[in-house]
C-alpha cells in the first residue's frame, strides 16, 4: 500500500470518528455555559474504540462504562487510575483519556475516546417552600424554575386542604406515569403496524429517565416476543403446507402403482373370461380376479380422496398464512385505537386534576381585593475549590449542579395611608384644616 492510500484511509477514519463523536455529543445533554462541565457527582459514560485496519472498522474496548466524578473533582478509570478532571469539557477529557491510555499501554496510535454526560448532580431547594428537597438538575435551570419544582412558596394550610393537595398531587403523578407507559405502548403498536423490526420511541419518555427506561425495556421485550411468535406461526404454517405437498407426491406415486395393478388385473381378467367361456378354466378363478380388481379400484378411490383432502389442507394452510398478517394488523390497529383513546382520557383527567389543584392552592381572602403574593428573597450556596460560598440571587439567576437555593419569605407589612383631610373640631372654635395652617 502506497503513502497516498494510507493517508486516504487515515483521513476516512478521522472523518468517520468525527461524525460518530458529533452524533453522540449532540444526543447528550449540553454543557452549562461558563461552568465546569464535570462538577462533583457528575455521572458520565465512557466509550473507547480503536481502528482495526484488518477489519476496516472500529472495535470497542471493554474499558468503557459509567463513572462518577468524586467530590475532589477526580475520576478513577481502569488501567489509567485516578486523575483530576479540572475545567475540561467533554472533548478535552476524551483526548486526555486517549493520551493517558496510549502512554500507559504503549500504543503506537492513541485510541479514540467518547465521553457523554449522563446525569448532573442535583440541586437542593430549602427554606420557605412547599416541598424542600433534592431535585434533578438540567442545563438552563433558574432560581424561579427551582421554586416551581419545589411546589412554590410555603402556605399555611389546614389538614383537610393538605390532604387534598397530597391526593391531587398523587393523582397527577399517577396520570403522568400512565401517560408515559401509554406513549411507550403506542410506539410499540405503531412499529408492529408498520412492520418494522425496531421501535422508534417518542421523546416524551425522556421526561422521567427511570420510568422511561423501564417502559422502553418492557415494550421492547413485548415487541420482540410478539415478533418471534408471528415468525413461529408463519414458519409452522409454511412447514405444514410443505408437508401436505410431500404427502401429495407420495400419494401420486401410490396412484401410479394402483393404476398399474388395475390395468394388469383387467388384462388378466379378460384372458380368464375367454378361457372360462371355452371351458378351459374354472369360474372360481374369474371370481377371484374380479374381487382383486374391485379391491384395486377401491384403493385407487381412497388415494384420490386422500389427495383431494391434502389439497384442501394446503389451501387452508395457505389461506391461514396469508391471513395471519392481516389478522395481526387488525388486532394491532384496534389496540392502537384503544390506547389512543385512553391517552385522550388521561389528558382530560390531568387537565381537570390540575385545575382542582390550582383551585386548592389559590389563596383565599375573607373580603376585598386579592392581596399580592409574598415578598421572597433568594440566596445560593455554591461550592467551588472545596469552599462553600453563599451569595444573593434573583429569580432569573442560572443555577449550577450541586447548588443549594434558599428561599426566605419576607413578612408582609400593610402600609397605612394618611387621611386626605384631618379635621380637628374644637368645642367652640371652627374646624382647622392642615392646608390652611
GROMACS .gro file of C-alpha atoms in nm:
model
  437
    1UNK     CA    1   0.000   0.000   0.000
    2UNK     CA    2   0.150   0.332  -0.102
    3UNK     CA    3   0.167   0.651   0.103
    4UNK     CA    4  -0.129   0.810  -0.072
    5UNK     CA    5  -0.358   0.515   0.008
    6UNK     CA    6  -0.255   0.513   0.375
    7UNK     CA    7  -0.318   0.885   0.404
    8UNK     CA    8  -0.656   0.842   0.236
    9UNK     CA    9  -0.761   0.567   0.478
   10UNK     CA   10  -0.644   0.768   0.777
   11UNK     CA   11  -0.847   1.067   0.660
   12UNK     CA   12  -1.155   0.849   0.615
   13UNK     CA   13  -1.107   0.705   0.962
   14UNK     CA   14  -1.086   1.051   1.116
   15UNK     CA   15  -1.396   1.168   0.930
   16UNK     CA   16  -1.587   0.859   1.043
   17UNK     CA   17  -1.488   0.904   1.405
   18UNK     CA   18  -1.563   1.276   1.399
   19UNK     CA   19  -1.912   1.203   1.271
   20UNK     CA   20  -1.966   0.943   1.544
   21UNK     CA   21  -1.838   1.184   1.809
   22UNK     CA   22  -2.063   1.463   1.681
   23UNK     CA   23  -2.364   1.231   1.685
   24UNK     CA   24  -2.302   1.114   2.040
   25UNK     CA   25  -2.221   1.463   2.159
   26UNK     CA   26  -2.537   1.601   2.002
   27UNK     CA   27  -2.752   1.335   2.167
   28UNK     CA   28  -2.618   1.405   2.516
   29UNK     CA   29  -2.706   1.693   2.745
   30UNK     CA   30  -2.543   2.027   2.659
   31UNK     CA   31  -2.294   2.176   2.898
   32UNK     CA   32  -2.359   2.468   3.129
   33UNK     CA   33  -2.211   2.785   2.982
   34UNK     CA   34  -1.928   2.930   3.188
   35UNK     CA   35  -1.927   2.643   3.440
   36UNK     CA   36  -1.708   2.335   3.481
   37UNK     CA   37  -1.878   2.060   3.288
   38UNK     CA   38  -1.779   1.786   3.533
   39UNK     CA   39  -1.885   1.902   3.877
   40UNK     CA   40  -1.853   1.653   4.167
   41UNK     CA   41  -2.106   1.367   4.145
   42UNK     CA   42  -2.143   1.414   3.768
   43UNK     CA   43  -2.222   1.078   3.608
   44UNK     CA   44  -2.058   1.012   3.270
   45UNK     CA   45  -2.040   0.730   3.018
   46UNK     CA   46  -1.707   0.649   2.855
   47UNK     CA   47  -1.657   0.461   2.527
   48UNK     CA   48  -1.314   0.372   2.395
   49UNK     CA   49  -1.275   0.244   2.040
   50UNK     CA   50  -0.977   0.168   1.819
   51UNK     CA   51  -0.947   0.144   1.444
   52UNK     CA   52  -0.879  -0.212   1.321
   53UNK     CA   53  -0.715  -0.192   0.978
   54UNK     CA   54  -0.760  -0.565   0.918
   55UNK     CA   55  -1.138  -0.543   0.962
   56UNK     CA   56  -1.182  -0.190   0.834
   57UNK     CA   57  -1.395  -0.091   1.135
   58UNK     CA   58  -1.378   0.037   1.493
   59UNK     CA   59  -1.355  -0.216   1.779
   60UNK     CA   60  -1.491  -0.111   2.118
   61UNK     CA   61  -1.280  -0.166   2.430
   62UNK     CA   62  -1.413  -0.326   2.746
   63UNK     CA   63  -1.271  -0.028   2.937
   64UNK     CA   64  -1.585   0.177   2.868
   65UNK     CA   65  -1.866   0.214   3.118
   66UNK     CA   66  -2.032   0.458   3.355
   67UNK     CA   67  -1.824   0.656   3.607
   68UNK     CA   68  -1.888   0.929   3.866
   69UNK     CA   69  -1.670   1.232   3.937
   70UNK     CA   70  -1.564   1.232   4.302
   71UNK     CA   71  -1.609   1.518   4.550
   72UNK     CA   72  -1.245   1.609   4.491
   73UNK     CA   73  -1.314   1.656   4.119
   74UNK     CA   74  -1.132   1.335   4.022
   75UNK     CA   75  -1.230   1.034   3.817
   76UNK     CA   76  -1.098   0.678   3.859
   77UNK     CA   77  -1.067   0.465   3.548
   78UNK     CA   78  -0.929   0.114   3.499
   79UNK     CA   79  -0.572   0.094   3.366
   80UNK     CA   80  -0.531   0.475   3.385
   81UNK     CA   81  -0.602   0.524   3.754
   82UNK     CA   82  -0.724   0.843   3.924
   83UNK     CA   83  -0.670   1.193   3.785
   84UNK     CA   84  -0.829   1.537   3.824
   85UNK     CA   85  -1.090   1.646   3.572
   86UNK     CA   86  -1.046   2.018   3.637
   87UNK     CA   87  -1.219   2.250   3.390
   88UNK     CA   88  -1.200   2.009   3.097
   89UNK     CA   89  -1.500   1.977   2.871
   90UNK     CA   90  -1.614   1.652   2.713
   91UNK     CA   91  -1.387   1.674   2.410
   92UNK     CA   92  -1.082   1.769   2.615
   93UNK     CA   93  -1.149   1.492   2.867
   94UNK     CA   94  -1.181   1.237   2.584
   95UNK     CA   95  -0.846   1.348   2.439
   96UNK     CA   96  -0.683   1.334   2.783
   97UNK     CA   97  -0.809   0.979   2.842
   98UNK     CA   98  -0.686   0.869   2.499
   99UNK     CA   99  -0.339   1.017   2.564
  100UNK     CA  100  -0.314   0.851   2.905
  101UNK     CA  101  -0.418   0.515   2.759
  102UNK     CA  102  -0.160   0.547   2.483
  103UNK     CA  103   0.115   0.629   2.734
  104UNK     CA  104   0.007   0.361   2.983
  105UNK     CA  105  -0.022   0.073   2.736
  106UNK     CA  106   0.245   0.188   2.494
  107UNK     CA  107   0.031   0.207   2.183
  108UNK     CA  108   0.166   0.339   1.854
  109UNK     CA  109  -0.153   0.537   1.795
  110UNK     CA  110  -0.386   0.670   2.061
  111UNK     CA  111  -0.732   0.511   2.073
  112UNK     CA  112  -1.044   0.718   2.028
  113UNK     CA  113  -1.246   0.805   2.341
  114UNK     CA  114  -1.604   0.933   2.361
  115UNK     CA  115  -1.742   1.095   2.678
  116UNK     CA  116  -2.113   1.152   2.742
  117UNK     CA  117  -2.272   1.332   3.037
  118UNK     CA  118  -2.550   1.109   3.171
  119UNK     CA  119  -2.655   1.294   3.484
  120UNK     CA  120  -2.559   1.613   3.663
  121UNK     CA  121  -2.552   1.647   4.043
  122UNK     CA  122  -2.890   1.757   4.182
  123UNK     CA  123  -2.980   2.097   4.316
  124UNK     CA  124  -3.132   2.148   4.661
  125UNK     CA  125  -3.413   2.387   4.747
  126UNK     CA  126  -3.461   2.478   5.114
  127UNK     CA  127  -3.638   2.743   5.317
  128UNK     CA  128  -3.995   2.867   5.285
  129UNK     CA  129  -4.103   2.634   5.004
  130UNK     CA  130  -4.385   2.381   4.989
  131UNK     CA  131  -4.162   2.077   4.924
  132UNK     CA  132  -3.797   2.136   5.013
  133UNK     CA  133  -3.557   1.870   4.898
  134UNK     CA  134  -3.335   1.741   4.621
  135UNK     CA  135  -3.428   1.798   4.255
  136UNK     CA  136  -3.278   1.691   3.927
  137UNK     CA  137  -3.058   1.947   3.755
  138UNK     CA  138  -3.084   2.033   3.388
  139UNK     CA  139  -2.887   2.294   3.194
  140UNK     CA  140  -3.054   2.636   3.193
  141UNK     CA  141  -3.231   2.581   3.527
  142UNK     CA  142  -3.307   2.911   3.703
  143UNK     CA  143  -3.397   3.000   4.061
  144UNK     CA  144  -3.760   3.062   3.968
  145UNK     CA  145  -3.785   2.723   3.799
  146UNK     CA  146  -3.638   2.553   4.106
  147UNK     CA  147  -3.903   2.730   4.315
  148UNK     CA  148  -4.172   2.588   4.086
  149UNK     CA  149  -4.018   2.240   4.113
  150UNK     CA  150  -4.040   2.259   4.491
  151UNK     CA  151  -4.409   2.348   4.484
  152UNK     CA  152  -4.383   2.726   4.523
  153UNK     CA  153  -4.360   2.920   4.846
  154UNK     CA  154  -4.488   2.763   5.166
  155UNK     CA  155  -4.853   2.829   5.256
  156UNK     CA  156  -5.020   2.764   5.586
  157UNK     CA  157  -5.300   2.519   5.513
  158UNK     CA  158  -5.528   2.315   5.731
  159UNK     CA  159  -5.519   1.937   5.748
  160UNK     CA  160  -5.810   1.895   5.511
  161UNK     CA  161  -5.651   2.117   5.246
  162UNK     CA  162  -5.315   1.946   5.294
  163UNK     CA  163  -5.476   1.606   5.245
  164UNK     CA  164  -5.648   1.731   4.929
  165UNK     CA  165  -5.319   1.865   4.794
  166UNK     CA  166  -5.144   1.534   4.862
  167UNK     CA  167  -5.428   1.342   4.698
  168UNK     CA  168  -5.436   1.560   4.386
  169UNK     CA  169  -5.056   1.559   4.358
  170UNK     CA  170  -5.051   1.180   4.379
  171UNK     CA  171  -5.326   1.163   4.118
  172UNK     CA  172  -5.121   1.384   3.885
  173UNK     CA  173  -4.817   1.161   3.935
  174UNK     CA  174  -5.023   0.850   3.856
  175UNK     CA  175  -5.164   1.014   3.542
  176UNK     CA  176  -4.817   1.118   3.429
  177UNK     CA  177  -4.680   0.767   3.477
  178UNK     CA  178  -4.977   0.620   3.289
  179UNK     CA  179  -4.922   0.865   3.002
  180UNK     CA  180  -4.555   0.769   2.979
  181UNK     CA  181  -4.639   0.399   2.967
  182UNK     CA  182  -4.912   0.462   2.710
  183UNK     CA  183  -4.669   0.659   2.492
  184UNK     CA  184  -4.425   0.367   2.500
  185UNK     CA  185  -4.706   0.121   2.420
  186UNK     CA  186  -4.829   0.337   2.129
  187UNK     CA  187  -4.474   0.349   1.988
  188UNK     CA  188  -4.458  -0.031   2.003
  189UNK     CA  189  -4.801  -0.074   1.838
  190UNK     CA  190  -4.707   0.168   1.560
  191UNK     CA  191  -4.388  -0.032   1.497
  192UNK     CA  192  -4.592  -0.355   1.477
  193UNK     CA  193  -4.844  -0.194   1.244
  194UNK     CA  194  -4.575  -0.064   1.008
  195UNK     CA  195  -4.390  -0.397   1.007
  196UNK     CA  196  -4.053  -0.256   1.118
  197UNK     CA  197  -3.804  -0.457   1.325
  198UNK     CA  198  -3.726  -0.175   1.572
  199UNK     CA  199  -3.933   0.062   1.785
  200UNK     CA  200  -3.894   0.438   1.745
  201UNK     CA  201  -3.993   0.574   2.086
  202UNK     CA  202  -4.128   0.928   2.129
  203UNK     CA  203  -3.927   1.196   2.306
  204UNK     CA  204  -4.185   1.229   2.587
  205UNK     CA  205  -4.026   0.929   2.761
  206UNK     CA  206  -3.722   1.144   2.840
  207UNK     CA  207  -3.920   1.347   3.096
  208UNK     CA  208  -3.865   1.070   3.350
  209UNK     CA  209  -3.539   0.887   3.285
  210UNK     CA  210  -3.604   0.596   3.522
  211UNK     CA  211  -3.966   0.527   3.429
  212UNK     CA  212  -3.898   0.596   3.062
  213UNK     CA  213  -3.617   0.340   3.060
  214UNK     CA  214  -3.840   0.079   3.229
  215UNK     CA  215  -4.127   0.145   2.986
  216UNK     CA  216  -3.896   0.123   2.685
  217UNK     CA  217  -3.744  -0.202   2.809
  218UNK     CA  218  -4.082  -0.362   2.877
  219UNK     CA  219  -4.230  -0.265   2.541
  220UNK     CA  220  -3.912  -0.379   2.362
  221UNK     CA  221  -3.940  -0.722   2.529
  222UNK     CA  222  -4.310  -0.747   2.434
  223UNK     CA  223  -4.232  -0.635   2.078
  224UNK     CA  224  -3.958  -0.899   2.037
  225UNK     CA  225  -4.178  -1.173   2.185
  226UNK     CA  226  -4.473  -1.092   1.959
  227UNK     CA  227  -4.244  -1.071   1.656
  228UNK     CA  228  -4.098  -1.414   1.733
  229UNK     CA  229  -4.448  -1.558   1.787
  230UNK     CA  230  -4.555  -1.426   1.446
  231UNK     CA  231  -4.244  -1.575   1.284
  232UNK     CA  232  -4.309  -1.911   1.452
  233UNK     CA  233  -4.670  -1.916   1.334
  234UNK     CA  234  -4.568  -1.829   0.978
  235UNK     CA  235  -4.296  -2.094   0.981
  236UNK     CA  236  -4.535  -2.355   1.121
  237UNK     CA  237  -4.796  -2.289   0.852
  238UNK     CA  238  -4.531  -2.294   0.578
  239UNK     CA  239  -4.391  -2.625   0.705
  240UNK     CA  240  -4.744  -2.768   0.726
  241UNK     CA  241  -4.812  -2.669   0.366
  242UNK     CA  242  -4.483  -2.824   0.253
  243UNK     CA  243  -4.573  -3.145   0.440
  244UNK     CA  244  -4.905  -3.168   0.259
  245UNK     CA  245  -4.727  -3.118  -0.075
  246UNK     CA  246  -4.492  -3.403   0.010
  247UNK     CA  247  -4.791  -3.618   0.105
  248UNK     CA  248  -4.949  -3.549  -0.236
  249UNK     CA  249  -4.625  -3.654  -0.408
  250UNK     CA  250  -4.625  -3.984  -0.217
  251UNK     CA  251  -4.993  -4.041  -0.293
  252UNK     CA  252  -4.927  -3.971  -0.662
  253UNK     CA  253  -4.666  -4.249  -0.667
  254UNK     CA  254  -4.911  -4.485  -0.499
  255UNK     CA  255  -5.173  -4.382  -0.753
  256UNK     CA  256  -4.945  -4.487  -1.039
  257UNK     CA  257  -4.890  -4.824  -0.873
  258UNK     CA  258  -5.263  -4.866  -0.824
  259UNK     CA  259  -5.333  -4.780  -1.189
  260UNK     CA  260  -5.073  -5.035  -1.298
  261UNK     CA  261  -5.229  -5.301  -1.073
  262UNK     CA  262  -5.575  -5.225  -1.209
  263UNK     CA  263  -5.458  -5.249  -1.571
  264UNK     CA  264  -5.281  -5.578  -1.500
  265UNK     CA  265  -5.585  -5.721  -1.323
  266UNK     CA  266  -5.819  -5.609  -1.604
  267UNK     CA  267  -5.591  -5.770  -1.864
  268UNK     CA  268  -5.568  -6.094  -1.669
  269UNK     CA  269  -5.943  -6.098  -1.609
  270UNK     CA  270  -6.010  -6.059  -1.981
  271UNK     CA  271  -5.794  -6.365  -2.058
  272UNK     CA  272  -5.954  -6.576  -1.786
  273UNK     CA  273  -6.302  -6.486  -1.906
  274UNK     CA  274  -6.225  -6.617  -2.256
  275UNK     CA  275  -6.086  -6.937  -2.108
  276UNK     CA  276  -6.392  -6.984  -1.888
  277UNK     CA  277  -6.619  -6.935  -2.189
  278UNK     CA  278  -6.424  -7.206  -2.373
  279UNK     CA  279  -6.444  -7.435  -2.072
  280UNK     CA  280  -6.069  -7.448  -2.023
  281UNK     CA  281  -6.060  -7.256  -1.688
  282UNK     CA  282  -6.289  -7.275  -1.385
  283UNK     CA  283  -6.517  -6.989  -1.299
  284UNK     CA  284  -6.371  -6.956  -0.944
  285UNK     CA  285  -6.055  -6.808  -1.092
  286UNK     CA  286  -6.263  -6.543  -1.265
  287UNK     CA  287  -6.436  -6.456  -0.940
  288UNK     CA  288  -6.101  -6.415  -0.759
  289UNK     CA  289  -5.973  -6.178  -1.025
  290UNK     CA  290  -6.296  -5.974  -1.016
  291UNK     CA  291  -6.268  -5.938  -0.637
  292UNK     CA  292  -5.900  -5.835  -0.666
  293UNK     CA  293  -5.987  -5.581  -0.937
  294UNK     CA  294  -6.262  -5.434  -0.716
  295UNK     CA  295  -6.014  -5.400  -0.427
  296UNK     CA  296  -5.760  -5.224  -0.652
  297UNK     CA  297  -6.025  -4.980  -0.769
  298UNK     CA  298  -6.134  -4.914  -0.407
  299UNK     CA  299  -5.771  -4.843  -0.315
  300UNK     CA  300  -5.744  -4.601  -0.606
  301UNK     CA  301  -6.059  -4.425  -0.489
  302UNK     CA  302  -5.911  -4.393  -0.138
  303UNK     CA  303  -5.594  -4.245  -0.286
  304UNK     CA  304  -5.795  -3.994  -0.489
  305UNK     CA  305  -5.986  -3.896  -0.174
  306UNK     CA  306  -5.660  -3.859   0.022
  307UNK     CA  307  -5.510  -3.638  -0.249
  308UNK     CA  308  -5.819  -3.418  -0.253
  309UNK     CA  309  -5.808  -3.390   0.127
  310UNK     CA  310  -5.437  -3.297   0.119
  311UNK     CA  311  -5.503  -3.030  -0.145
  312UNK     CA  312  -5.784  -2.891   0.071
  313UNK     CA  313  -5.546  -2.877   0.368
  314UNK     CA  314  -5.289  -2.697   0.152
  315UNK     CA  315  -5.548  -2.438   0.054
  316UNK     CA  316  -5.645  -2.388   0.418
  317UNK     CA  317  -5.280  -2.353   0.531
  318UNK     CA  318  -5.214  -2.102   0.252
  319UNK     CA  319  -5.526  -1.907   0.346
  320UNK     CA  320  -5.423  -1.902   0.714
  321UNK     CA  321  -5.070  -1.796   0.622
  322UNK     CA  322  -5.192  -1.511   0.404
  323UNK     CA  323  -5.448  -1.402   0.662
  324UNK     CA  324  -5.203  -1.420   0.954
  325UNK     CA  325  -5.054  -1.075   0.889
  326UNK     CA  326  -5.396  -0.925   0.814
  327UNK     CA  327  -5.538  -1.061   1.139
  328UNK     CA  328  -5.234  -0.936   1.329
  329UNK     CA  329  -5.264  -0.587   1.178
  330UNK     CA  330  -5.635  -0.573   1.261
  331UNK     CA  331  -5.564  -0.665   1.624
  332UNK     CA  332  -5.280  -0.412   1.650
  333UNK     CA  333  -5.488  -0.136   1.488
  334UNK     CA  334  -5.772  -0.199   1.736
  335UNK     CA  335  -5.526  -0.197   2.029
  336UNK     CA  336  -5.367   0.126   1.898
  337UNK     CA  337  -5.705   0.297   1.870
  338UNK     CA  338  -5.798   0.188   2.221
  339UNK     CA  339  -5.466   0.311   2.362
  340UNK     CA  340  -5.501   0.649   2.192
  341UNK     CA  341  -5.850   0.688   2.337
  342UNK     CA  342  -5.701   0.606   2.678
  343UNK     CA  343  -5.437   0.877   2.630
  344UNK     CA  344  -5.707   1.133   2.543
  345UNK     CA  345  -5.899   1.042   2.858
  346UNK     CA  346  -5.582   1.064   3.070
  347UNK     CA  347  -5.501   1.409   2.929
  348UNK     CA  348  -5.853   1.530   3.006
  349UNK     CA  349  -5.826   1.387   3.356
  350UNK     CA  350  -5.487   1.553   3.403
  351UNK     CA  351  -5.626   1.890   3.300
  352UNK     CA  352  -5.917   1.854   3.541
  353UNK     CA  353  -5.688   1.749   3.826
  354UNK     CA  354  -5.453   2.040   3.761
  355UNK     CA  355  -5.743   2.283   3.776
  356UNK     CA  356  -5.862   2.132   4.103
  357UNK     CA  357  -5.512   2.156   4.247
  358UNK     CA  358  -5.479   2.518   4.138
  359UNK     CA  359  -5.814   2.590   4.296
  360UNK     CA  360  -5.692   2.440   4.624
  361UNK     CA  361  -5.362   2.629   4.612
  362UNK     CA  362  -5.519   2.961   4.519
  363UNK     CA  363  -5.501   3.194   4.819
  364UNK     CA  364  -5.839   3.275   4.966
  365UNK     CA  365  -5.925   3.614   5.111
  366UNK     CA  366  -6.203   3.694   5.354
  367UNK     CA  367  -6.309   4.003   5.159
  368UNK     CA  368  -6.193   4.289   4.945
  369UNK     CA  369  -5.942   4.262   4.660
  370UNK     CA  370  -5.696   3.973   4.639
  371UNK     CA  371  -5.365   4.053   4.802
  372UNK     CA  372  -5.041   4.017   4.615
  373UNK     CA  373  -4.806   3.725   4.677
  374UNK     CA  374  -4.542   3.737   4.948
  375UNK     CA  375  -4.207   3.904   4.902
  376UNK     CA  376  -3.938   3.638   4.854
  377UNK     CA  377  -3.560   3.669   4.874
  378UNK     CA  378  -3.322   3.412   4.732
  379UNK     CA  379  -2.966   3.310   4.803
  380UNK     CA  380  -2.744   3.040   4.653
  381UNK     CA  381  -2.479   2.839   4.830
  382UNK     CA  382  -2.225   2.719   4.574
  383UNK     CA  383  -1.924   2.500   4.634
  384UNK     CA  384  -1.608   2.592   4.443
  385UNK     CA  385  -1.248   2.483   4.507
  386UNK     CA  386  -1.356   2.299   4.820
  387UNK     CA  387  -1.525   2.603   4.977
  388UNK     CA  388  -1.893   2.687   5.006
  389UNK     CA  389  -1.991   3.045   4.929
  390UNK     CA  390  -2.336   3.198   4.975
  391UNK     CA  391  -2.445   3.496   4.766
  392UNK     CA  392  -2.779   3.668   4.692
  393UNK     CA  393  -2.969   3.576   4.377
  394UNK     CA  394  -3.275   3.671   4.178
  395UNK     CA  395  -3.545   3.466   4.007
  396UNK     CA  396  -3.352   3.475   3.678
  397UNK     CA  397  -3.017   3.358   3.822
  398UNK     CA  398  -2.889   3.045   3.647
  399UNK     CA  399  -2.810   2.750   3.871
  400UNK     CA  400  -2.515   2.514   3.858
  401UNK     CA  401  -2.507   2.145   3.954
  402UNK     CA  402  -2.496   2.099   4.329
  403UNK     CA  403  -2.627   2.447   4.415
  404UNK     CA  404  -2.836   2.498   4.729
  405UNK     CA  405  -3.115   2.751   4.680
  406UNK     CA  406  -3.253   2.913   4.995
  407UNK     CA  407  -3.593   3.083   4.974
  408UNK     CA  408  -3.692   3.324   5.251
  409UNK     CA  409  -4.042   3.468   5.274
  410UNK     CA  410  -4.047   3.825   5.400
  411UNK     CA  411  -4.317   3.937   5.642
  412UNK     CA  412  -4.592   4.140   5.475
  413UNK     CA  413  -4.637   4.489   5.614
  414UNK     CA  414  -4.956   4.678   5.541
  415UNK     CA  415  -4.885   5.046   5.477
  416UNK     CA  416  -5.114   5.300   5.646
  417UNK     CA  417  -5.237   5.564   5.407
  418UNK     CA  418  -5.266   5.914   5.563
  419UNK     CA  419  -5.605   6.076   5.551
  420UNK     CA  420  -5.656   6.338   5.281
  421UNK     CA  421  -5.804   6.588   5.529
  422UNK     CA  422  -5.758   6.587   5.906
  423UNK     CA  423  -6.041   6.763   6.082
  424UNK     CA  424  -5.998   6.882   6.444
  425UNK     CA  425  -6.323   7.024   6.562
  426UNK     CA  426  -6.290   7.223   6.880
  427UNK     CA  427  -6.561   7.263   7.138
  428UNK     CA  428  -6.635   7.624   7.033
  429UNK     CA  429  -6.390   7.714   6.757
  430UNK     CA  430  -6.409   7.641   6.383
  431UNK     CA  431  -6.263   7.335   6.204
  432UNK     CA  432  -5.890   7.360   6.139
  433UNK     CA  433  -5.751   7.218   5.811
  434UNK     CA  434  -5.381   7.134   5.773
  435UNK     CA  435  -5.369   7.302   5.435
  436UNK     CA  436  -5.473   7.641   5.576
  437UNK     CA  437  -5.219   7.609   5.855
   0.00000   0.00000   0.00000
